[in-house]
PDB file of C-alpha atoms in Angstrom:
ATOM      1  CA  UNK A 692      15.635   8.486  12.287  1.00 93.00           C
ATOM      2  CA  UNK A 693      13.167   7.130  14.820  1.00 93.00           C
ATOM      3  CA  UNK A 694       9.417   7.131  14.299  1.00 94.00           C
ATOM      4  CA  UNK A 695       6.570   6.014  16.510  1.00 92.00           C
ATOM      5  CA  UNK A 696       4.070   3.525  15.127  1.00 93.00           C
ATOM      6  CA  UNK A 697       0.783   2.140  16.403  1.00 89.00           C
ATOM      7  CA  UNK A 698       1.602  -1.508  15.738  1.00 91.00           C
ATOM      8  CA  UNK A 699       5.390  -1.662  16.044  1.00 93.00           C
ATOM      9  CA  UNK A 700       6.175   0.946  18.722  1.00 93.00           C
ATOM     10  CA  UNK A 701       9.213   3.101  18.159  1.00 94.00           C
ATOM     11  CA  UNK A 702      11.295   1.939  15.201  1.00 94.00           C
ATOM     12  CA  UNK A 703      14.434   3.120  13.476  1.00 94.00           C
ATOM     13  CA  UNK A 704      14.123   3.881   9.756  1.00 94.00           C
ATOM     14  CA  UNK A 705      16.603   5.145   7.215  1.00 94.00           C
ATOM     15  CA  UNK A 706      15.768   8.522   5.613  1.00 94.00           C
ATOM     16  CA  UNK A 707      16.295   6.978   2.172  1.00 95.00           C
ATOM     17  CA  UNK A 708      13.474   4.478   2.852  1.00 95.00           C
ATOM     18  CA  UNK A 709      10.872   7.259   3.118  1.00 97.00           C
ATOM     19  CA  UNK A 710       8.463   7.389   0.178  1.00 98.00           C
ATOM     20  CA  UNK A 711       6.954  10.774  -0.616  1.00 98.00           C
ATOM     21  CA  UNK A 712       3.288  10.944  -1.571  1.00 98.00           C
ATOM     22  CA  UNK A 713       2.797  14.496  -2.949  1.00 97.00           C
ATOM     23  CA  UNK A 714      -0.991  13.927  -3.103  1.00 96.00           C
ATOM     24  CA  UNK A 715      -1.244  11.903   0.098  1.00 96.00           C
ATOM     25  CA  UNK A 716      -3.576   8.883   0.238  1.00 96.00           C
ATOM     26  CA  UNK A 717      -7.224   9.200  -0.798  1.00 95.00           C
ATOM     27  CA  UNK A 718      -9.029  10.580   2.239  1.00 95.00           C
ATOM     28  CA  UNK A 719      -5.743  11.410   3.997  1.00 96.00           C
ATOM     29  CA  UNK A 720      -4.258  13.977   1.637  1.00 96.00           C
ATOM     30  CA  UNK A 721      -2.376  15.745   4.455  1.00 97.00           C
ATOM     31  CA  UNK A 722      -0.132  12.715   5.090  1.00 97.00           C
ATOM     32  CA  UNK A 723       2.785  12.850   2.650  1.00 98.00           C
ATOM     33  CA  UNK A 724       5.607  10.647   3.960  1.00 98.00           C
ATOM     34  CA  UNK A 725       5.433   6.886   4.367  1.00 98.00           C
ATOM     35  CA  UNK A 726       7.651   3.878   4.900  1.00 97.00           C
ATOM     36  CA  UNK A 727       7.003   0.202   4.109  1.00 96.00           C
ATOM     37  CA  UNK A 728       7.329  -2.170   7.070  1.00 96.00           C
ATOM     38  CA  UNK A 729       7.263  -5.958   6.792  1.00 93.00           C
ATOM     39  CA  UNK A 730       4.459  -7.692   8.673  1.00 92.00           C
ATOM     40  CA  UNK A 731       6.008 -10.109  11.191  1.00 89.00           C
ATOM     41  CA  UNK A 732       5.701 -13.697  10.049  1.00 87.00           C
ATOM     42  CA  UNK A 733       4.390 -12.852   6.571  1.00 86.00           C
ATOM     43  CA  UNK A 734       6.145 -12.615   3.227  1.00 87.00           C
ATOM     44  CA  UNK A 735       2.965 -11.269   1.650  1.00 89.00           C
ATOM     45  CA  UNK A 736       1.771  -8.437   3.895  1.00 93.00           C
ATOM     46  CA  UNK A 737       3.512  -5.116   4.438  1.00 96.00           C
ATOM     47  CA  UNK A 738       2.407  -1.980   6.235  1.00 97.00           C
ATOM     48  CA  UNK A 739       2.388   1.446   4.609  1.00 97.00           C
ATOM     49  CA  UNK A 740       3.166   3.435   7.756  1.00 97.00           C
ATOM     50  CA  UNK A 741       2.860   7.213   7.920  1.00 97.00           C
ATOM     51  CA  UNK A 742       6.007   8.903   9.172  1.00 97.00           C
ATOM     52  CA  UNK A 743       3.944  11.900  10.295  1.00 96.00           C
ATOM     53  CA  UNK A 744       1.044  10.154  12.080  1.00 96.00           C
ATOM     54  CA  UNK A 745       1.883   7.135  14.237  1.00 95.00           C
ATOM     55  CA  UNK A 746      -1.709   5.849  14.240  1.00 96.00           C
ATOM     56  CA  UNK A 747      -1.995   5.716  10.439  1.00 97.00           C
ATOM     57  CA  UNK A 748      -0.814   2.480   8.816  1.00 96.00           C
ATOM     58  CA  UNK A 749      -2.387   0.496   6.005  1.00 97.00           C
ATOM     59  CA  UNK A 750      -1.852  -3.218   5.373  1.00 96.00           C
ATOM     60  CA  UNK A 751      -0.828  -3.686   1.735  1.00 97.00           C
ATOM     61  CA  UNK A 752      -0.067  -6.654  -0.507  1.00 96.00           C
ATOM     62  CA  UNK A 753       1.319  -7.362  -3.943  1.00 96.00           C
ATOM     63  CA  UNK A 754      -1.957  -8.051  -5.798  1.00 96.00           C
ATOM     64  CA  UNK A 755      -0.241 -10.552  -8.095  1.00 95.00           C
ATOM     65  CA  UNK A 756       0.072 -12.872  -5.098  1.00 93.00           C
ATOM     66  CA  UNK A 757      -3.701 -13.354  -5.208  1.00 93.00           C
ATOM     67  CA  UNK A 758      -4.711 -12.169  -8.668  1.00 96.00           C
ATOM     68  CA  UNK A 759      -1.995 -13.246 -11.157  1.00 95.00           C
ATOM     69  CA  UNK A 760      -3.829 -11.546 -14.043  1.00 96.00           C
ATOM     70  CA  UNK A 761      -4.054  -8.157 -12.294  1.00 97.00           C
ATOM     71  CA  UNK A 762      -3.085  -5.458 -14.808  1.00 97.00           C
ATOM     72  CA  UNK A 763      -4.379  -2.046 -13.733  1.00 98.00           C
ATOM     73  CA  UNK A 764      -4.811   0.500 -16.508  1.00 97.00           C
ATOM     74  CA  UNK A 765      -3.532   3.784 -15.100  1.00 97.00           C
ATOM     75  CA  UNK A 766      -3.811   7.228 -16.679  1.00 96.00           C
ATOM     76  CA  UNK A 767      -0.546   8.117 -18.420  1.00 96.00           C
ATOM     77  CA  UNK A 768      -0.337  11.580 -16.812  1.00 96.00           C
ATOM     78  CA  UNK A 769      -0.626   9.984 -13.347  1.00 97.00           C
ATOM     79  CA  UNK A 770       2.323   7.735 -14.187  1.00 97.00           C
ATOM     80  CA  UNK A 771       4.321  10.723 -15.479  1.00 97.00           C
ATOM     81  CA  UNK A 772       3.704  12.510 -12.153  1.00 96.00           C
ATOM     82  CA  UNK A 773       5.457   9.550 -10.524  1.00 97.00           C
ATOM     83  CA  UNK A 774       8.253   9.761 -13.130  1.00 97.00           C
ATOM     84  CA  UNK A 775       7.274   6.345 -14.504  1.00 97.00           C
ATOM     85  CA  UNK A 776       7.098   5.499 -18.201  1.00 96.00           C
ATOM     86  CA  UNK A 777       4.758   2.563 -17.574  1.00 95.00           C
ATOM     87  CA  UNK A 778       3.096   0.745 -14.695  1.00 95.00           C
ATOM     88  CA  UNK A 779       5.646  -2.057 -15.146  1.00 95.00           C
ATOM     89  CA  UNK A 780       8.410   0.375 -14.091  1.00 96.00           C
ATOM     90  CA  UNK A 781       6.799   0.825 -10.679  1.00 97.00           C
ATOM     91  CA  UNK A 782       5.756  -1.263  -7.708  1.00 97.00           C
ATOM     92  CA  UNK A 783       2.024  -1.866  -7.352  1.00 98.00           C
ATOM     93  CA  UNK A 784       0.485  -2.625  -3.963  1.00 98.00           C
ATOM     94  CA  UNK A 785      -3.153  -2.904  -2.940  1.00 98.00           C
ATOM     95  CA  UNK A 786      -4.721  -2.047   0.405  1.00 97.00           C
ATOM     96  CA  UNK A 787      -6.220  -4.839   2.494  1.00 96.00           C
ATOM     97  CA  UNK A 788      -9.308  -4.377   4.618  1.00 94.00           C
ATOM     98  CA  UNK A 789      -9.344  -6.908   7.437  1.00 88.00           C
ATOM     99  CA  UNK A 790     -12.594  -7.001   9.426  1.00 90.00           C
ATOM    100  CA  UNK A 791     -13.041  -8.759  12.780  1.00 90.00           C
ATOM    101  CA  UNK A 792     -13.697 -11.938  10.837  1.00 88.00           C
ATOM    102  CA  UNK A 793     -10.497 -12.345   8.738  1.00 84.00           C
ATOM    103  CA  UNK A 794     -12.382 -14.690   6.409  1.00 86.00           C
ATOM    104  CA  UNK A 795     -14.138 -11.579   5.039  1.00 91.00           C
ATOM    105  CA  UNK A 796     -10.882  -9.833   4.104  1.00 92.00           C
ATOM    106  CA  UNK A 797     -11.014  -7.726   0.935  1.00 96.00           C
ATOM    107  CA  UNK A 798      -8.421  -6.005  -1.229  1.00 97.00           C
ATOM    108  CA  UNK A 799      -8.866  -2.732  -3.105  1.00 98.00           C
ATOM    109  CA  UNK A 800      -8.028  -3.489  -6.748  1.00 98.00           C
ATOM    110  CA  UNK A 801      -9.663  -0.263  -7.990  1.00 98.00           C
ATOM    111  CA  UNK A 802      -7.273   2.175  -6.268  1.00 98.00           C
ATOM    112  CA  UNK A 803      -3.781   0.661  -6.095  1.00 98.00           C
ATOM    113  CA  UNK A 804      -0.792   2.274  -4.444  1.00 98.00           C
ATOM    114  CA  UNK A 805       1.837   2.833  -7.148  1.00 98.00           C
ATOM    115  CA  UNK A 806       5.432   3.426  -6.106  1.00 98.00           C
ATOM    116  CA  UNK A 807       8.486   4.643  -7.959  1.00 98.00           C
ATOM    117  CA  UNK A 808      11.220   3.154  -5.743  1.00 95.00           C
ATOM    118  CA  UNK A 809      14.061   4.917  -7.587  1.00 96.00           C
ATOM    119  CA  UNK A 810      12.631   8.384  -6.973  1.00 97.00           C
ATOM    120  CA  UNK A 811      10.891   7.412  -3.707  1.00 97.00           C
ATOM    121  CA  UNK A 812       7.552   8.662  -4.976  1.00 98.00           C
ATOM    122  CA  UNK A 813       4.126   7.163  -4.426  1.00 98.00           C
ATOM    123  CA  UNK A 814       0.469   7.801  -5.105  1.00 98.00           C
ATOM    124  CA  UNK A 815      -2.859   6.053  -4.792  1.00 98.00           C
ATOM    125  CA  UNK A 816      -4.246   5.956  -8.312  1.00 97.00           C
ATOM    126  CA  UNK A 817      -7.527   4.855  -9.848  1.00 97.00           C
ATOM    127  CA  UNK A 818      -7.408   1.854 -12.186  1.00 98.00           C
ATOM    128  CA  UNK A 819      -9.537   2.460 -15.268  1.00 97.00           C
ATOM    129  CA  UNK A 820     -10.423  -1.265 -15.471  1.00 97.00           C
ATOM    130  CA  UNK A 821     -14.222  -1.449 -15.024  1.00 97.00           C
ATOM    131  CA  UNK A 822     -14.137  -4.944 -13.473  1.00 96.00           C
ATOM    132  CA  UNK A 823     -11.823  -4.076 -10.572  1.00 97.00           C
ATOM    133  CA  UNK A 824     -13.578  -3.631  -7.260  1.00 97.00           C
ATOM    134  CA  UNK A 825     -12.811  -1.571  -4.160  1.00 97.00           C
ATOM    135  CA  UNK A 826     -13.722  -4.570  -1.977  1.00 96.00           C
ATOM    136  CA  UNK A 827     -12.586  -7.646  -3.863  1.00 96.00           C
ATOM    137  CA  UNK A 828     -12.838 -10.716  -1.596  1.00 94.00           C
ATOM    138  CA  UNK A 829      -9.480 -12.358  -1.002  1.00 91.00           C
ATOM    139  CA  UNK A 830      -8.534 -15.468   0.916  1.00 80.00           C
ATOM    140  CA  UNK A 831      -5.633 -14.541   3.154  1.00 67.00           C
ATOM    141  CA  UNK A 832      -5.591 -16.637   6.299  1.00 53.00           C
ATOM    142  CA  UNK A 833      -2.398 -16.308   8.261  1.00 47.00           C
ATOM    143  CA  UNK A 834      -2.096 -16.668  11.996  1.00 44.00           C
ATOM    144  CA  UNK A 835       0.012 -13.506  12.127  1.00 43.00           C
ATOM    145  CA  UNK A 836      -2.756 -11.521  10.409  1.00 48.00           C
ATOM    146  CA  UNK A 837      -5.402 -12.773  12.826  1.00 46.00           C
ATOM    147  CA  UNK A 838      -3.216 -11.667  15.749  1.00 48.00           C
ATOM    148  CA  UNK A 839      -2.981  -8.062  14.479  1.00 46.00           C
TER     149      UNK A 839
END
């Protein structure tokens, strides 16, 4: 199927690549269907693109790329809703916030995106770890990110 996107124009995606978010994303609960798109020129950054709203896309990263000790504690019932037995059975991504000055980029470690790739389910969940911040500074300088 074809979808329109803000950053990539019209793209072709496979139906089986669509991830369903029954609860939406925090603050955007009405958006339920997303696809992951690779960021050109980056192995680290992906975009969580809404299938329903072309202007809604979030840059996401594997937090372990920057924080190797990242181990979010997630409520067991939230994991069960995603049909996961443990966080290790899923894919964990964190949302980047990139201001005009990319040197001030932050990552949200407090509310990771957790995916069950087998069932194509996703949710933004709250990590119970008290030390994790919503705006954790991260050093992520790539020319391709600055061009976005």
